CSV table of C-alpha atoms in Angstrom, one decimal:
chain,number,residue,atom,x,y,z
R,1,UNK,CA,10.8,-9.4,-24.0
R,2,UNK,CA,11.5,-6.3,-26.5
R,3,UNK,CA,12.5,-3.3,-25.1
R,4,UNK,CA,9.5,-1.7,-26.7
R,5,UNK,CA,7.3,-3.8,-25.1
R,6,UNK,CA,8.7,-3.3,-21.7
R,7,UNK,CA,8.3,0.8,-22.7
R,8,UNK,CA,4.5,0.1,-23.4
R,9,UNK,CA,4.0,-1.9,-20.1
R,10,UNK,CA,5.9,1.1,-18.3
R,11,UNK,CA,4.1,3.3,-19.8
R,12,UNK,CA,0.5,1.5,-18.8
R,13,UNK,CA,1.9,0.9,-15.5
R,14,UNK,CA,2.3,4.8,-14.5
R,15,UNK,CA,-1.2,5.4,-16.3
R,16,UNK,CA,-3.4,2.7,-14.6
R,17,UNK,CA,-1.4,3.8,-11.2
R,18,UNK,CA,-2.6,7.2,-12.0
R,19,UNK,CA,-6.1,5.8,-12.3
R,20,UNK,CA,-5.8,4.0,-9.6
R,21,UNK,CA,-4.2,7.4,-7.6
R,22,UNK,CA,-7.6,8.8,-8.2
R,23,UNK,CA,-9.6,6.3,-7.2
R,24,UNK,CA,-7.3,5.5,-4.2
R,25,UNK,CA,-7.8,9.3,-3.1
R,26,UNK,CA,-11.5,9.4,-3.3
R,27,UNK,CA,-11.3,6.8,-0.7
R,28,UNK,CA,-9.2,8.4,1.2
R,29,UNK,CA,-11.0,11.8,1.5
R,30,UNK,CA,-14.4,10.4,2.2
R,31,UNK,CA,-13.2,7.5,4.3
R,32,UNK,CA,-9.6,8.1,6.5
R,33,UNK,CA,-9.8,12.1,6.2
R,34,UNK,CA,-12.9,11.5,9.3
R,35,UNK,CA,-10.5,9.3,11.8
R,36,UNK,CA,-7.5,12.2,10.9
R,37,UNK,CA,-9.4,15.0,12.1
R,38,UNK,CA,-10.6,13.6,14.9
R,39,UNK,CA,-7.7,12.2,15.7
R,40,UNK,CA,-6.0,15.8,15.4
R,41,UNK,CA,-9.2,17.6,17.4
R,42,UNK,CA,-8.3,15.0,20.2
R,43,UNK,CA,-4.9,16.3,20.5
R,44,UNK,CA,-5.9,19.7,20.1
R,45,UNK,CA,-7.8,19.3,23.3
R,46,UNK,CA,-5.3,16.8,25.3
R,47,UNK,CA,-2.7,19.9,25.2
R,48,UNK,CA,-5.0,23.2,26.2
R,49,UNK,CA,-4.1,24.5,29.1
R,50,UNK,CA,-6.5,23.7,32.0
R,51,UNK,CA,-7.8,26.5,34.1
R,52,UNK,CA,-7.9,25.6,37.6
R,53,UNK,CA,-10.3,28.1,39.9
R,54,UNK,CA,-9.9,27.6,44.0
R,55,UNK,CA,-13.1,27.5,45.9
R,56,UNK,CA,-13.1,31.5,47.1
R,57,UNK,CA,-10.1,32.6,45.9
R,58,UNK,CA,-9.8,34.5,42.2
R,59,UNK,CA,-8.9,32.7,39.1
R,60,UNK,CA,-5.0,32.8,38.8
R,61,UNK,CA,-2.8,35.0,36.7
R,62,UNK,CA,-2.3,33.5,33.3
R,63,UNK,CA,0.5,32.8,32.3
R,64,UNK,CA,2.1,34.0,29.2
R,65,UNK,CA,1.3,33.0,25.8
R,66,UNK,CA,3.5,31.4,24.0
R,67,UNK,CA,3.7,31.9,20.2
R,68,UNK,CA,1.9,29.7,18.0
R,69,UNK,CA,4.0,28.5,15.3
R,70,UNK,CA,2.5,29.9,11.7
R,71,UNK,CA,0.8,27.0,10.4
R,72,UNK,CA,2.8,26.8,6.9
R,73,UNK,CA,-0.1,24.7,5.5
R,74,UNK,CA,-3.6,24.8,6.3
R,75,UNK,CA,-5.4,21.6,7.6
R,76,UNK,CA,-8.1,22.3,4.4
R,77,UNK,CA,-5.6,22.1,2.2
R,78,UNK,CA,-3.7,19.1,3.3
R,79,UNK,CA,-6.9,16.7,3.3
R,80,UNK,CA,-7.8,18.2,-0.6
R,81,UNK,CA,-5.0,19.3,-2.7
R,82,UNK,CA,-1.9,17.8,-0.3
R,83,UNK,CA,-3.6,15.1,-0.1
R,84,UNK,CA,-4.4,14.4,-3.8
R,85,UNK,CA,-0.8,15.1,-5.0
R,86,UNK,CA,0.6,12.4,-2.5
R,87,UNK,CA,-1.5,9.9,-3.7
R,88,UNK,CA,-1.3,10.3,-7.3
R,89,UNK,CA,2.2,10.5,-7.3
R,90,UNK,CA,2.6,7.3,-5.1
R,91,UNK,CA,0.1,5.6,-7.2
R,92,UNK,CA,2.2,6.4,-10.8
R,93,UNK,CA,5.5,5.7,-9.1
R,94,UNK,CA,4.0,2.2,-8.0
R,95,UNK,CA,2.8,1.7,-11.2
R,96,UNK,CA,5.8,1.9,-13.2
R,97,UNK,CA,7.8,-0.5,-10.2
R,98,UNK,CA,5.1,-2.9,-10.6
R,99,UNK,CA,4.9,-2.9,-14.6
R,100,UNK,CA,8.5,-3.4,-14.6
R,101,UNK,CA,8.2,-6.6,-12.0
R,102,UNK,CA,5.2,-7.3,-14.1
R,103,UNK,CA,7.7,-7.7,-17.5
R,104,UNK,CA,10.4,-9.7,-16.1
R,105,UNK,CA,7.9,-11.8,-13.9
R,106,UNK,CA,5.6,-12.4,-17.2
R,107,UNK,CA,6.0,-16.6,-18.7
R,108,UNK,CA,8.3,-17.0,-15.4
R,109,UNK,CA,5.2,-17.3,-13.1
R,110,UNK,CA,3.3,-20.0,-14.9
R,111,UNK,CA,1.2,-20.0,-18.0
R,112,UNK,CA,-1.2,-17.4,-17.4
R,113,UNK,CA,-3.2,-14.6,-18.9
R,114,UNK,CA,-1.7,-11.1,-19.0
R,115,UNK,CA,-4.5,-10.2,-16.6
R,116,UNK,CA,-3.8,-13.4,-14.5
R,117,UNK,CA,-0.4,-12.5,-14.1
R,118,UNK,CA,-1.4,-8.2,-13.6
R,119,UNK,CA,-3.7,-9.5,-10.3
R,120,UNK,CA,-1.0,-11.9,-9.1
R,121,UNK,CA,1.7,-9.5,-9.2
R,122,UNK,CA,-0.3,-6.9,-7.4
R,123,UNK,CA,-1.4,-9.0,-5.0
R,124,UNK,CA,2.3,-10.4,-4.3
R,125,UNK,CA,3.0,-6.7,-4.4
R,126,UNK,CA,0.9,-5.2,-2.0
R,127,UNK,CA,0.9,-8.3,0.3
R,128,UNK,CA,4.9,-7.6,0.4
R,129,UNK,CA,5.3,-4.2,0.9
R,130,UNK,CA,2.4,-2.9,3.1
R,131,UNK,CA,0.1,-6.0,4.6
R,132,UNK,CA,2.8,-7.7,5.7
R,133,UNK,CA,5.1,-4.8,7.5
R,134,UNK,CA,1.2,-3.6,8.5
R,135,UNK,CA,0.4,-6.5,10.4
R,136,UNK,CA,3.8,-5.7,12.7
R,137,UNK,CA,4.2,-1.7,12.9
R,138,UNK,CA,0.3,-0.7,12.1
R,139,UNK,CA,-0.4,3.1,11.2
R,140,UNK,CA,-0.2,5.6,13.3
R,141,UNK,CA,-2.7,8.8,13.8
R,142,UNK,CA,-0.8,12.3,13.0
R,143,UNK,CA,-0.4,14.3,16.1
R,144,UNK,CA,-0.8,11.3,18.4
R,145,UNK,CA,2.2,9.0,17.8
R,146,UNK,CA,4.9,9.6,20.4
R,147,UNK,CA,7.3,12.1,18.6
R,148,UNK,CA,10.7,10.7,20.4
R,149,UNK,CA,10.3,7.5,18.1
R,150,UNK,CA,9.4,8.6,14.8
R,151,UNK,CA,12.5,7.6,13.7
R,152,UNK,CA,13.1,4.4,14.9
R,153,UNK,CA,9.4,3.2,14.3
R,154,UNK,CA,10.4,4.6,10.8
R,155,UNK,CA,13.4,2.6,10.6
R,156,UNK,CA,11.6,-0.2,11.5
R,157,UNK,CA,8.8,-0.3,9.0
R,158,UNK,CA,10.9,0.4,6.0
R,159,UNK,CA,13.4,-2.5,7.2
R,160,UNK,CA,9.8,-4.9,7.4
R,161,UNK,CA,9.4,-4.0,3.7
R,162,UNK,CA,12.7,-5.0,3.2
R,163,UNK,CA,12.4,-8.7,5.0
R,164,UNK,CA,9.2,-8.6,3.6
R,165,UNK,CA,9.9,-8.2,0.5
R,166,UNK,CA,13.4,-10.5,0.2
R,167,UNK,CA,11.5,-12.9,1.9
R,168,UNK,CA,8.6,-12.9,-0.7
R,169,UNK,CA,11.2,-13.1,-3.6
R,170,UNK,CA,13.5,-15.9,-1.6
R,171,UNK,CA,9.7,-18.1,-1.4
R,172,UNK,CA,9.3,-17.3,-5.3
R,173,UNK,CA,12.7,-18.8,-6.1
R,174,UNK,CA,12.0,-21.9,-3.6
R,175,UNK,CA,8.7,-22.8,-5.3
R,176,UNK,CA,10.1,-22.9,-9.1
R,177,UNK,CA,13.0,-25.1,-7.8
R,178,UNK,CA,10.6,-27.3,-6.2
R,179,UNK,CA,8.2,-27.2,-9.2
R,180,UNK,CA,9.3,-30.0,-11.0
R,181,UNK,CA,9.3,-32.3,-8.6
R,182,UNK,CA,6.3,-31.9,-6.2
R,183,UNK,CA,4.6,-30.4,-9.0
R,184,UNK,CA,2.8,-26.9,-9.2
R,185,UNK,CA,0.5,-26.8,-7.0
R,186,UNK,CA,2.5,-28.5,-3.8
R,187,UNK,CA,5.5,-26.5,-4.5
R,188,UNK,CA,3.2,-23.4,-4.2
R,189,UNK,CA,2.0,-24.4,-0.8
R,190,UNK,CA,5.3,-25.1,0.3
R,191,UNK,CA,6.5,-22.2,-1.1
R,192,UNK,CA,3.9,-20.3,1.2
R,193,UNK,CA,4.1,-21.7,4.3
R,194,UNK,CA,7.8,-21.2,3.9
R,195,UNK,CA,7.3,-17.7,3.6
R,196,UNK,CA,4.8,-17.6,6.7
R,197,UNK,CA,6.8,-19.1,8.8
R,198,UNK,CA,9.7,-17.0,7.9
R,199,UNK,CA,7.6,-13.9,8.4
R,200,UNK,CA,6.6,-15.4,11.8
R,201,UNK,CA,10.3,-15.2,13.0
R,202,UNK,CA,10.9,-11.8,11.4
R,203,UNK,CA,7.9,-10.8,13.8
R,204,UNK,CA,9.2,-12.3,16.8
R,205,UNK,CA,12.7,-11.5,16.6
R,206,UNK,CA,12.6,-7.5,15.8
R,207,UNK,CA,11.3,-5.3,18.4
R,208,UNK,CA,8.2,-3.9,18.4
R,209,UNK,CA,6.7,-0.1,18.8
R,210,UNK,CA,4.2,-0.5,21.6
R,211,UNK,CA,4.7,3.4,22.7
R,212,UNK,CA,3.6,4.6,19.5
R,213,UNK,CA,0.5,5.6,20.9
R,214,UNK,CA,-0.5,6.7,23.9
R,215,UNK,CA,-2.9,4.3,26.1
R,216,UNK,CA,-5.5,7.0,26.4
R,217,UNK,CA,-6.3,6.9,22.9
R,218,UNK,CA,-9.5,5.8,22.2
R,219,UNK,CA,-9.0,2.3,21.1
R,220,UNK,CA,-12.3,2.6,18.7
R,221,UNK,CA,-10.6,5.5,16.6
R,222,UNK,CA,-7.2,4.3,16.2
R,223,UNK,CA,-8.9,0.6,15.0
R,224,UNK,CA,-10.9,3.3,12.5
R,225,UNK,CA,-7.8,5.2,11.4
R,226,UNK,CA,-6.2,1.6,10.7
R,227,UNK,CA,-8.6,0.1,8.5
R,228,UNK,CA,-9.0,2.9,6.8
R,229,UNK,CA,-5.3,3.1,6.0
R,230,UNK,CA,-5.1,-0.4,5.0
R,231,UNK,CA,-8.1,-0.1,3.0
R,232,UNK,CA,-6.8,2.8,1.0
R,233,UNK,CA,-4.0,0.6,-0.1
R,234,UNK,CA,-6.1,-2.4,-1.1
R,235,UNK,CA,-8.1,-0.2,-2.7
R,236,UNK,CA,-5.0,1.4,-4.6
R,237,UNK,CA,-3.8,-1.9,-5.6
R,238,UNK,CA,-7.5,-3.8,-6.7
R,239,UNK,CA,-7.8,-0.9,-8.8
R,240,UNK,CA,-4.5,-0.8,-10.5
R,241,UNK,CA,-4.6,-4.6,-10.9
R,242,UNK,CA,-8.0,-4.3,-12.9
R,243,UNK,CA,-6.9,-0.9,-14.8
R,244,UNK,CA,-3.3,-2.3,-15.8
R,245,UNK,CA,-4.4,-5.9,-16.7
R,246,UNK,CA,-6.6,-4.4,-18.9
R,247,UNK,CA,-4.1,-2.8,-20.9
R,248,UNK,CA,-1.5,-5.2,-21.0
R,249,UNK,CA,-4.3,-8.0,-22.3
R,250,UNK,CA,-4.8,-5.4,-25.1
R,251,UNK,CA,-0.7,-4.8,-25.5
R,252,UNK,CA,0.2,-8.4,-25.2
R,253,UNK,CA,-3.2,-10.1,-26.5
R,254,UNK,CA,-4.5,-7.5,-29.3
R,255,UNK,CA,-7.8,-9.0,-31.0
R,256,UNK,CA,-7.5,-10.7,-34.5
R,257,UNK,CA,-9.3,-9.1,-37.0
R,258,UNK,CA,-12.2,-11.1,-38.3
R,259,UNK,CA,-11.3,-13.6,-40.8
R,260,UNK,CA,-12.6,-12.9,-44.5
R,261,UNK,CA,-15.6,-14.8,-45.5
R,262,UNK,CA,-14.7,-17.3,-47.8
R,263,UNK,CA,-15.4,-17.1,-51.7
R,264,UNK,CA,-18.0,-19.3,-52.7
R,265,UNK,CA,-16.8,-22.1,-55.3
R,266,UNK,CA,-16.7,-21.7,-58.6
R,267,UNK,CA,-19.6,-23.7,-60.0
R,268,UNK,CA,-17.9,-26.7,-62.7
R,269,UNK,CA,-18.9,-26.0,-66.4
């Protein structure tokens, strides 16, 4: 493929994950911004101090306050503008990833349309590198999660991603070499189950991050708080799929110009 071409697909790869940003936040404000703060207003009121008054004795001394760290960023303005900047720059730097895979992937995927191939390779995407790692370290409410593991359950989920994602490519490779001799659609359900089962065994085999939440947590609000995350990444991804293989069609497919309407013959003399 030119380099110009893979410059344009770039280019409508940032833009349609821009779009996609936008969308992707309106989602988020109105859906998973409810399960945060009441997931942070829980906290809030696990750790204030209890006041504990004896039968006819007086209330005891309290004891002295201890500072409250300056809040260097107000909750308002984390769920609005923090909020928005995240997303839209995670959506454009998504984009461009995924219109580069999207360029080398193109003709080596099968014979499909450029907006075939922009909802495949989204869906591969997003399957790869969040439903997959999802399914084994799920997301955890701020404020909740137990703070002594942050970093290993962070460790963890960006090594899923990894698996995940070698994994997904190692399945690709086995179902083209496979191709031509069980034939497309066989070598693609081979290719599949091959990747499921070796998913399965990344699942079993690394440890898991049960202590990530404590079991007093409402069990109905960390379920919300979870769907809504997962939903703002298939909502992210739909969107750029639809946005981006629209463009590309009109890059890689542009419309003919109508054909000139014949001149009518020439009567004979």
């Amino acid at each position: 493929m030119p380099a110009s071409t893979v410059r344009n697909l770039l280019v409508r790869g940032m833009l349609a994950g821009l779009v996609a940003g936008v969308i992707a936040f309106a989602f988020a404000f109105f859906v998973g911004e409810g399960p945060v703060d009441q997931s942070i207003a829980l906290e809030s009121t696990a750790a204030a101090p209890q006041h504990v008054h004896g039968g006819d004795t007086a209330a005891a001394p309290a004891a002295p306050a201890a500072e409250e760290e300056e809040e260097l960023v107000s909750r308002s303005l984390q769920s609005t503008a923090g909020l928005a900047t995240g997303v839209l720059v995670y959506g454009v730097a998504l984009g461009g990833i995924a219109a580069l895979v999207y360029s080398f992937a193109l003709g080596r995927i099968g014979r499909f349309s450029p907006r075939a191939s922009a909802a495949l390779v989204a869906a591969a995407a997003f399957t790869t590198v969040y439903l997959v790692p999802f399914l084994k370290y799920p997301a955890t409410p701020p404020a909740v999660g137990n703070p002594d593991t942050i970093g290993k359950r962070t460790t963890l989920f960006f090594l899923m991603v990894l698996l995940s994602v070698l994994i997904g490519v190692a399945a690709l490779i086995l179902g083209r070499r496979l191709a031509p001799r069980l034939g497309n659609w066989n070598a693609s359900v081979v290719a599949g189950l091959a990747f499921a089962v070796a998913v399965t065994l990344a699942f079993v085999f690394l440890p898991g991050n049960g202590d990530a939440v404590r079991e007093s947590f409402p069990a109905a609000l960390l379920w919300k708080f979870r769907v809504a995350t997962l939903g703002i990444q298939a909502v992210l991804w739909t969107a750029f799929a639809l946005v981006f293989g629209l463009l590309a069609e009109r890059l890689l497919a542009p419309r003919q110009a109508p054909a000139a309407p014949a001149a009518a013959p020439v009567p004979a003399a």
